[in-house]
Short mmCIF file of C-alpha atoms and ligand atoms in Angstrom, two decimals:
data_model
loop_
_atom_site.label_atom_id
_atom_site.label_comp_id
_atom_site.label_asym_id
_atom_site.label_seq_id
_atom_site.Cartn_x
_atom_site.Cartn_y
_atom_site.Cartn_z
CA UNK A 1 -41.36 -17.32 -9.22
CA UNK A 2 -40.62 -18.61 -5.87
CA UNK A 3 -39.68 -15.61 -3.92
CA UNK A 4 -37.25 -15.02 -1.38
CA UNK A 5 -37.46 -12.25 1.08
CA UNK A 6 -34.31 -10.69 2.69
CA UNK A 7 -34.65 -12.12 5.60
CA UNK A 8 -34.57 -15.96 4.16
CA UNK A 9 -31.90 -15.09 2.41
CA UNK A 10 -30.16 -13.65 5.59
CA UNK A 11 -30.99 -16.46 7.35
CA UNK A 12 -30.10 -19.25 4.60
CA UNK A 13 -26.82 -17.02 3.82
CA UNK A 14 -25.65 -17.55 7.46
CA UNK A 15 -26.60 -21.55 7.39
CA UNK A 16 -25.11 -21.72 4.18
CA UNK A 17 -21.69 -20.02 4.93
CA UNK A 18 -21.58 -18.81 8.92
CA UNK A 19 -21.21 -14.97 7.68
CA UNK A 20 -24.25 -13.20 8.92
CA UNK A 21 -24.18 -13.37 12.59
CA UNK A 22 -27.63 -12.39 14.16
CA UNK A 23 -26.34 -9.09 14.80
CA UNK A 24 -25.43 -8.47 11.76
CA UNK A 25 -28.23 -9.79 10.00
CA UNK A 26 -30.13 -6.95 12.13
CA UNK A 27 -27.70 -4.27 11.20
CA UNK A 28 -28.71 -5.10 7.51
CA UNK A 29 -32.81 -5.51 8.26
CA UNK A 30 -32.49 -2.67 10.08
CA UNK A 31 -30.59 -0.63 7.27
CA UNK A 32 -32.97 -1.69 4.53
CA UNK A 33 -36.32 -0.93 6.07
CA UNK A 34 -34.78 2.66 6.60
CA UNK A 35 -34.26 2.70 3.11
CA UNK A 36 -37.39 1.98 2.54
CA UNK A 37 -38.78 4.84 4.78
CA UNK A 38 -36.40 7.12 2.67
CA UNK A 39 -37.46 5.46 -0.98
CA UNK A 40 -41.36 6.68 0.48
CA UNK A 41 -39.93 9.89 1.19
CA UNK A 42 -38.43 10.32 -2.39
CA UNK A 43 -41.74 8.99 -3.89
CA UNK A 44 -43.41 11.98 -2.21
CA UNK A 45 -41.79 14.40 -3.63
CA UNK A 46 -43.54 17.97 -3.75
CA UNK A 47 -46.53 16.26 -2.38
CA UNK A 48 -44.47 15.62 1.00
CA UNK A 49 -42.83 18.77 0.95
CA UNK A 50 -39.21 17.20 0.70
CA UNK A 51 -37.59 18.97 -2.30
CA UNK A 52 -35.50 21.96 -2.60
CA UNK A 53 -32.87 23.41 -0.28
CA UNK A 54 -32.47 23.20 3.56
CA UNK A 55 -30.27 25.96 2.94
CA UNK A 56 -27.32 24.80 5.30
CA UNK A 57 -23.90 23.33 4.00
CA UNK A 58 -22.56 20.27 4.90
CA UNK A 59 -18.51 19.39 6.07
CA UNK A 60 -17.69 18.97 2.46
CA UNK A 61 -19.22 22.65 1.66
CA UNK A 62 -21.97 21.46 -0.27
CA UNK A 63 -25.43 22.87 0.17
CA UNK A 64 -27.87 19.99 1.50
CA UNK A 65 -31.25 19.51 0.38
CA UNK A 66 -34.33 18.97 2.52
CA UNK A 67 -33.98 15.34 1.54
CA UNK A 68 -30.36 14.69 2.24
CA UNK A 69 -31.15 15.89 6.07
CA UNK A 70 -34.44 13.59 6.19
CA UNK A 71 -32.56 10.90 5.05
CA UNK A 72 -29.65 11.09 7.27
CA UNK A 73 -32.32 11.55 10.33
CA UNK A 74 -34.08 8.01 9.04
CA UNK A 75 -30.95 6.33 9.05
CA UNK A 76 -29.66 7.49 12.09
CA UNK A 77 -32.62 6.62 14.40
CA UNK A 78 -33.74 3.44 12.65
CA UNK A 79 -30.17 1.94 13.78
CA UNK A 80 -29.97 3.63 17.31
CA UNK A 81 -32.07 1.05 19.39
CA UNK A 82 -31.36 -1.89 18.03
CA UNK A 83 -27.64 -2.81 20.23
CA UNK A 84 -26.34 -4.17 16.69
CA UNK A 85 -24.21 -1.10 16.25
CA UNK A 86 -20.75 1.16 18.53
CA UNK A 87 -21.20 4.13 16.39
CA UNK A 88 -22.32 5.50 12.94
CA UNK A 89 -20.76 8.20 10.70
CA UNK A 90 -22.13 9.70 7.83
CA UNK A 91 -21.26 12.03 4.83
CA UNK A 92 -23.63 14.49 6.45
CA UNK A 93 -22.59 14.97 9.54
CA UNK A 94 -19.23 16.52 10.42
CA UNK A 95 -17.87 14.18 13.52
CA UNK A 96 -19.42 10.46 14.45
CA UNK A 97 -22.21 9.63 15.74
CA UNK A 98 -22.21 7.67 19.04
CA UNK A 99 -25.18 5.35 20.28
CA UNK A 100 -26.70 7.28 23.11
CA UNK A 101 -26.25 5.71 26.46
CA UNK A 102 -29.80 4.62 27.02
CA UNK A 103 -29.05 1.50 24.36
CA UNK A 104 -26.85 -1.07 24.53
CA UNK A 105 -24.02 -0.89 22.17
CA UNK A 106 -22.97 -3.48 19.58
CA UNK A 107 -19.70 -4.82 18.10
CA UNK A 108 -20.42 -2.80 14.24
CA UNK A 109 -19.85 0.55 13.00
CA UNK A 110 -21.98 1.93 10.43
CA UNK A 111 -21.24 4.17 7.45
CA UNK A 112 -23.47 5.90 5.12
CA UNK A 113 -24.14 8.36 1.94
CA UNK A 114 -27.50 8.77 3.13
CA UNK A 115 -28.68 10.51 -0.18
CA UNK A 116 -26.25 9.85 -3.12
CA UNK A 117 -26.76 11.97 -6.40
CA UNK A 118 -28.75 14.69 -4.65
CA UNK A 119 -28.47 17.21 -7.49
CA UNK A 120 -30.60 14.79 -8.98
CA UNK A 121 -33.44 14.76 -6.33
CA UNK A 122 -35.59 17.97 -7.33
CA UNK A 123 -35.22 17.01 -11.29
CA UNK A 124 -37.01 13.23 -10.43
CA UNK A 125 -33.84 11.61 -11.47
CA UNK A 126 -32.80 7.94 -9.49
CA UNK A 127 -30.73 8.57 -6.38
CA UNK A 128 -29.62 5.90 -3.52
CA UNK A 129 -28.09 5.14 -0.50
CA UNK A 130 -25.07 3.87 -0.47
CA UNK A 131 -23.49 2.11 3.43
CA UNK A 132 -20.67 0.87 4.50
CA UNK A 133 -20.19 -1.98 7.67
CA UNK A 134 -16.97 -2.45 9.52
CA UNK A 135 -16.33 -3.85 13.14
CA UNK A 136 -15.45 -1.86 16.47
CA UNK A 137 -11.97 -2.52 17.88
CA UNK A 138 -12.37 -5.52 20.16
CA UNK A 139 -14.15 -4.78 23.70
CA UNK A 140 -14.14 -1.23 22.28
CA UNK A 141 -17.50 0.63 24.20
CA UNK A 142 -16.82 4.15 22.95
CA UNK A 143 -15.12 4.35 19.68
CA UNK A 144 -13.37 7.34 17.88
CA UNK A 145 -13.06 9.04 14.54
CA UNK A 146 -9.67 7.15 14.85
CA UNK A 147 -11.59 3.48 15.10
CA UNK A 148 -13.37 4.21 11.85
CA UNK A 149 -10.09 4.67 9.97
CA UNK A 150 -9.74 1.23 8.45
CA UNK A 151 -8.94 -0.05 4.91
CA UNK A 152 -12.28 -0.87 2.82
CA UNK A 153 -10.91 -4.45 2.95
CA UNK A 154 -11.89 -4.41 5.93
CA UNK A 155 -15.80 -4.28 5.32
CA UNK A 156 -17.76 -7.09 6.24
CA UNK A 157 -20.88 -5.75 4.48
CA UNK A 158 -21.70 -3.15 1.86
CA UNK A 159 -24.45 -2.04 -0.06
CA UNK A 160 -26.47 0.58 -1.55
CA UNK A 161 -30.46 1.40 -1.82
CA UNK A 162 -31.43 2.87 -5.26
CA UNK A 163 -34.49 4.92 -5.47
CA UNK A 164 -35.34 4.68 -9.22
CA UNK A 165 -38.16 3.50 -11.49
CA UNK A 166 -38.39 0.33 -8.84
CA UNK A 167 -36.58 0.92 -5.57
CA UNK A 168 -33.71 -1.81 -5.04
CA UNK A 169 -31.36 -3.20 -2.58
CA UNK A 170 -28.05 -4.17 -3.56
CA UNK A 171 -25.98 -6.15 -1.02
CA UNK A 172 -22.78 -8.13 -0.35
CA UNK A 173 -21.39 -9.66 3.28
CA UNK A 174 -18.53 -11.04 0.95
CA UNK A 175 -19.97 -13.61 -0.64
CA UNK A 176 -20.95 -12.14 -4.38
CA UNK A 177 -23.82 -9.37 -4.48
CA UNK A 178 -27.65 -9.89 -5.03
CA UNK A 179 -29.85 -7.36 -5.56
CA UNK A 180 -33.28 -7.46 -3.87
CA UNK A 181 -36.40 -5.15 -5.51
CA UNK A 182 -38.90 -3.64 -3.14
CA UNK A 183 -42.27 -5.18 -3.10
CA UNK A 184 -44.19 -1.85 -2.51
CA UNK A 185 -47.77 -3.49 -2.07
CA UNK A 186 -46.05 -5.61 0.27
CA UNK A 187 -43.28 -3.72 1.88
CA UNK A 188 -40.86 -6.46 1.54
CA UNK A 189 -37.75 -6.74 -0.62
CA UNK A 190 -37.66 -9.81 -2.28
CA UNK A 191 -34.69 -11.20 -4.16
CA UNK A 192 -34.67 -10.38 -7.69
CA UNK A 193 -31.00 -10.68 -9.21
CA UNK A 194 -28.41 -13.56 -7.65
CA UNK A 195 -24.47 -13.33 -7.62
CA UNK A 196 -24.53 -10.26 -10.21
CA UNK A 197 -21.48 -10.29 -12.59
CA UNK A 198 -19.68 -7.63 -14.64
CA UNK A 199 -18.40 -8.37 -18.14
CA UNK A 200 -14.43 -7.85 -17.68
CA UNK A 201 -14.85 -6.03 -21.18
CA UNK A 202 -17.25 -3.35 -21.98
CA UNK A 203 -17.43 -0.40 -24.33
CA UNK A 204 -19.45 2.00 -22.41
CA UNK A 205 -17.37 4.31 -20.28
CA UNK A 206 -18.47 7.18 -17.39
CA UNK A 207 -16.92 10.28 -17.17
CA UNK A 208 -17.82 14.03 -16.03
CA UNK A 209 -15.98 15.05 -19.40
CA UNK A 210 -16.87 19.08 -18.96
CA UNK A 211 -13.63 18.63 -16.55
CA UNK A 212 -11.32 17.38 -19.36
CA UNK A 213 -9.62 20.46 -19.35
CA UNK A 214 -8.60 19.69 -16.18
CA UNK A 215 -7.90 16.18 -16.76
CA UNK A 216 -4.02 14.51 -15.87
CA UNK A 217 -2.20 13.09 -19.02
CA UNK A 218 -3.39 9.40 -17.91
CA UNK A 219 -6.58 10.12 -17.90
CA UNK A 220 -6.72 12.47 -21.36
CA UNK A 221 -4.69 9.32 -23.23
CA UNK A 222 -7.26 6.94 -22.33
CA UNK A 223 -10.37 8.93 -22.79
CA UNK A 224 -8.92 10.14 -26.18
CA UNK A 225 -8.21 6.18 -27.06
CA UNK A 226 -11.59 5.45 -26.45
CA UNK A 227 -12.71 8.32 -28.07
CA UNK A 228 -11.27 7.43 -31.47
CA UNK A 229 -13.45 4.47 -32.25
CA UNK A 230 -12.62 2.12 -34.55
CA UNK A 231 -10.07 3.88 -36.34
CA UNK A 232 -8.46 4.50 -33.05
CA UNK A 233 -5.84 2.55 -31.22
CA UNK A 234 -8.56 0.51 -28.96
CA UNK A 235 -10.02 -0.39 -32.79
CA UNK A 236 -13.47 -0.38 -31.49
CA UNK A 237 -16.69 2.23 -30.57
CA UNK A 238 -17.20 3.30 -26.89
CA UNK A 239 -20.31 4.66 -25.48
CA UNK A 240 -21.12 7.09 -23.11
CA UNK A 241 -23.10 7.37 -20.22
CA UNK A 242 -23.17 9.69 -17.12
CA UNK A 243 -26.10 9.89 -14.39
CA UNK A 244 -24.59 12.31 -12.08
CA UNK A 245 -25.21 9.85 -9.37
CA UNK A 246 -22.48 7.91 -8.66
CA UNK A 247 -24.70 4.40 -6.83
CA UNK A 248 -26.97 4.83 -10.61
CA UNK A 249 -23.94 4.42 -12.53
CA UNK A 250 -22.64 1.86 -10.36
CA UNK A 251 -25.84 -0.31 -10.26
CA UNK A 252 -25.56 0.16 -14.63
CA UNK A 253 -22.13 -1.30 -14.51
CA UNK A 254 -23.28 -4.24 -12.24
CA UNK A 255 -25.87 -4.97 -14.67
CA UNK A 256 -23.99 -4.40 -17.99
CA UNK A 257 -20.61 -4.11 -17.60
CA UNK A 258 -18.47 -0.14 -17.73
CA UNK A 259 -16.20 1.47 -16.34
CA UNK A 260 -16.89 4.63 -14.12
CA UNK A 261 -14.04 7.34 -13.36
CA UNK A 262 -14.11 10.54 -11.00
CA UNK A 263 -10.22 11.13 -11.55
CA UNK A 264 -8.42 13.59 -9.23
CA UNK A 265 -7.64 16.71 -11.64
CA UNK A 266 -5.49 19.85 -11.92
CA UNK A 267 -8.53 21.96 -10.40
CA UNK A 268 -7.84 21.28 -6.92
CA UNK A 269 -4.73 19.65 -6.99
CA UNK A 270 -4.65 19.12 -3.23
CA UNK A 271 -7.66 17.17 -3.39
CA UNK A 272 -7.89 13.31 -4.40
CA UNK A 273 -10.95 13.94 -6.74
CA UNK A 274 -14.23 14.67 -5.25
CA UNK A 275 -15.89 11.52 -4.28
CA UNK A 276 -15.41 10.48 -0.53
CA UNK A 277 -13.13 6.91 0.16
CA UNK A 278 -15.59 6.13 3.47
CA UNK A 279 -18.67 6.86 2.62
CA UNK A 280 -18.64 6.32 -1.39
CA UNK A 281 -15.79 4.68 -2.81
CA UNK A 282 -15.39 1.92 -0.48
CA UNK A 283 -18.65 0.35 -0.37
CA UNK A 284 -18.92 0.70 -4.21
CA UNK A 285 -15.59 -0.88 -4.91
CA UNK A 286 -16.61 -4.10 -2.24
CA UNK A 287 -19.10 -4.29 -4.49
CA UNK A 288 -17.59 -3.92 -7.79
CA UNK A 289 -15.00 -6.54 -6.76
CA UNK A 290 -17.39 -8.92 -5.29
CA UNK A 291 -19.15 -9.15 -8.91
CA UNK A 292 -16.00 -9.61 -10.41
CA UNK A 293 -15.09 -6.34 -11.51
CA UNK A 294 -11.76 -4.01 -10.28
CA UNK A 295 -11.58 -0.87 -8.56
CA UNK A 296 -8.37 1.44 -8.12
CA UNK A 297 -7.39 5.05 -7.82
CA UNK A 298 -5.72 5.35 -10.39
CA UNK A 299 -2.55 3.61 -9.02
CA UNK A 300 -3.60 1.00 -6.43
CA UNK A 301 -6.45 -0.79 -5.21
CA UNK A 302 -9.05 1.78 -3.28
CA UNK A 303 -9.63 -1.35 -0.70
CA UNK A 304 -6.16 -1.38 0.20
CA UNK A 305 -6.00 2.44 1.16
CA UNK A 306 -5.40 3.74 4.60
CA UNK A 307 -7.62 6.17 5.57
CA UNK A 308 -6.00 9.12 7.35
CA UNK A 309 -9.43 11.23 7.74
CA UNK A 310 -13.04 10.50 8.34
CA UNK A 311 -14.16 12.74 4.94
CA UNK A 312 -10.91 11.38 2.69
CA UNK A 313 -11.57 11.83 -1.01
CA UNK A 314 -10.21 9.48 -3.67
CA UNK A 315 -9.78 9.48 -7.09
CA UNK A 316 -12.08 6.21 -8.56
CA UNK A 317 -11.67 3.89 -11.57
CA UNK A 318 -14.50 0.91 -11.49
CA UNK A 319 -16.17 -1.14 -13.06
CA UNK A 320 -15.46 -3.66 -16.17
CA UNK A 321 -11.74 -5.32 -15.17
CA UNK A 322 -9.97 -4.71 -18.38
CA UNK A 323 -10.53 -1.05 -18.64
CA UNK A 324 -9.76 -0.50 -14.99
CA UNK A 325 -6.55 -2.54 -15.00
CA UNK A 326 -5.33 0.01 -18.50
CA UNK A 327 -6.04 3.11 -17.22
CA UNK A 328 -4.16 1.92 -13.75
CA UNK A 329 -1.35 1.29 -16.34
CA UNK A 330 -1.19 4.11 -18.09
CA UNK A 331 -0.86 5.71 -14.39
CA UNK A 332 1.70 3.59 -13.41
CA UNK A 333 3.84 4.32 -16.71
CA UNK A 334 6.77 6.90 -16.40
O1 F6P B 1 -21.82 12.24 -4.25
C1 F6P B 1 -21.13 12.89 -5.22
C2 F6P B 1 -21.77 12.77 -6.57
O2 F6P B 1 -23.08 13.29 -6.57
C3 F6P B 1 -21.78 11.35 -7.16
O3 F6P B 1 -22.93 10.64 -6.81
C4 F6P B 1 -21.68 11.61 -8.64
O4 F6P B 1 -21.07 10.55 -9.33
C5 F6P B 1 -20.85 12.86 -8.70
O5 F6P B 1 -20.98 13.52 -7.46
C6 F6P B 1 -21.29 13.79 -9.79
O6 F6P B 1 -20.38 14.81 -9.90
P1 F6P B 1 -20.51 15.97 -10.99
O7 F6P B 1 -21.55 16.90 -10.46
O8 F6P B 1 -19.15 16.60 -10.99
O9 F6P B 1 -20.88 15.37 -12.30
MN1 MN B 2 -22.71 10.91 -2.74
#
């Protein structure tokens, strides 16, 4: 096999279709070799004294693990330096972070679930990384929370680092996604999968289904059609799988085709569901499109949602386009 590192690829990318500026191309090195210093982290485990509780909360109220802080800390001061980047915000950390004013500042804004899945970490179960790029208002030196509030179809990158049996790197600057797999002898990533495609039909499905209680009509209706099997109205089985770990589904349904859902649900009814539209469901539904599938909240396409704060939540349907596009109808039906 003739292999490919990210950086040819980078490079060629740019030659091939002028959409990885130098800076840019940076911004994503630099991203991926902090990934890299987190998948070594993960690796360690008990031996590197990374599991179990930092016993703080973060802004969402969720307790943080010794990991989720580490990686958060990697990815912060890998992309300080570099002058590729205005300001970073992360799931972690309650406001944005600005470059500090001994390094030059760049035209991108970075966004990042530095740890994805983290219930998973101390039970050795694959977790990722999951980032989101978008550019700084023009001439813009010192952005605000307020800059980062764009639509995901705004993006000009998105990704996600998954920390499983092999660590990979899953990328898209808008042209497709390719998935690179860390070398770990070598500590390069080296392109592995090219212009990865989900089936627009599937019969696996991904749902937290101890909430169905909780569930909105749409959502009950379709779970309950797929439910009934063959002898149901769908006339076909449907399988089930659920990781706990949203970028592990994601990268299953990239590979095979599904459809993941974290509806909203009568629990908290003033909440859009619990995953977060910057940090989570953006990036994943760049990607998810960019491979072909569809991505929606239920009622319109996540990409083309305003933001209106920083730590947003949204309600996510992704993955295979059929399944996506019914249960967005039965939403949309009176
Ligand atoms: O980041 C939130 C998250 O951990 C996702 O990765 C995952 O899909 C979801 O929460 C799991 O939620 P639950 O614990 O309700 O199954
Ligand atoms: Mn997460």
């Amino acid at each position: 096999m003739k292999r490919i590192s990210l950086t040819q690829y980078l490079v060629e990318e740019q030659r091939l279709n002028n959409n990885i500026p130098a800076e840019l191309r940076l911004l994503i090195e630099v991203v991926a070799r902090a990934c890299k210093t987190i998948s070594h982290a993960v690796g360690k485990g008990a031996l590197g004294e990374v599991l179990g509780s930092a016993e703080t909360e973060n802004i969402q109220g969720e307790v943080q693990k010794k990991l989720d802080i580490l990686s958060n800390e990697i990815l912060l001061e890998a992309n300080e330096w570099g002058g590729h980047l205005a300001a970073m915000a992360s799931e972690e950390m309650e406001s944005i972070h600005l470059i500090p004013n001994r390094y030059p500042k760049g035209e991108y804004m970075l966004l990042f679930d530095p740890l994805d899945g983290s219930s998973n970490i101390d039970v050795n179960v694959t977790i990722g990384t999951i980032f989101s790029v978008i550019k700084a208002p023009e001439g813009m030196a010192t952005p605000t929370e307020q800059d980062f509030l764009q639509a995901g179809s705004k993006q000009v990158a998105a990704g996600y680092a998954i920390y499983g049996p092999q660590t990979m790197f899953v990328l898209t600057t808008g042209q497709g996604v390719n998935c690179f797999t860390l070398d770990r002898e070598m500590g390069s990533w080296v392109l592995t999968q090219r212009n990865m495609t989900i089936p627009e039909d599937t019969q696996e499905y991904a749902i937290n289904a101890s909430n169905s209680r909780h569930w909105y009509p749409p959502v009950t209706r379709y779970i309950d059609e797929l439910l009934a099997g063959t002898t149901g109205p769908r006339g076909k089985n449907f399988n089930m799988r659920w990781i706990a770990a949203m970028v592990t589904d994601v990268h299953r349904i990239l590979n095979r085709g599904g459809i993941f859902m974290y509806p909203a649900d009568a629990r908290e009814p003033d909440k859009a569901g619990k995953l977060r539209l910057m940090y989570e469901a953006n990036p994943m539904s760049m990607l998810i499109e960019q491979a072909g599938g569809a991505s929606t909240n239920g009622k319109q396409r996540i990409l083309d949602i305003q933001p209106e704060k920083l730590h947003q939540r949204v309600a996510v349907f992704l993955g295979s386009k059929n399944e996506v596009e019914r249960v967005t109808s039965y939403h949309l039906e009176k």
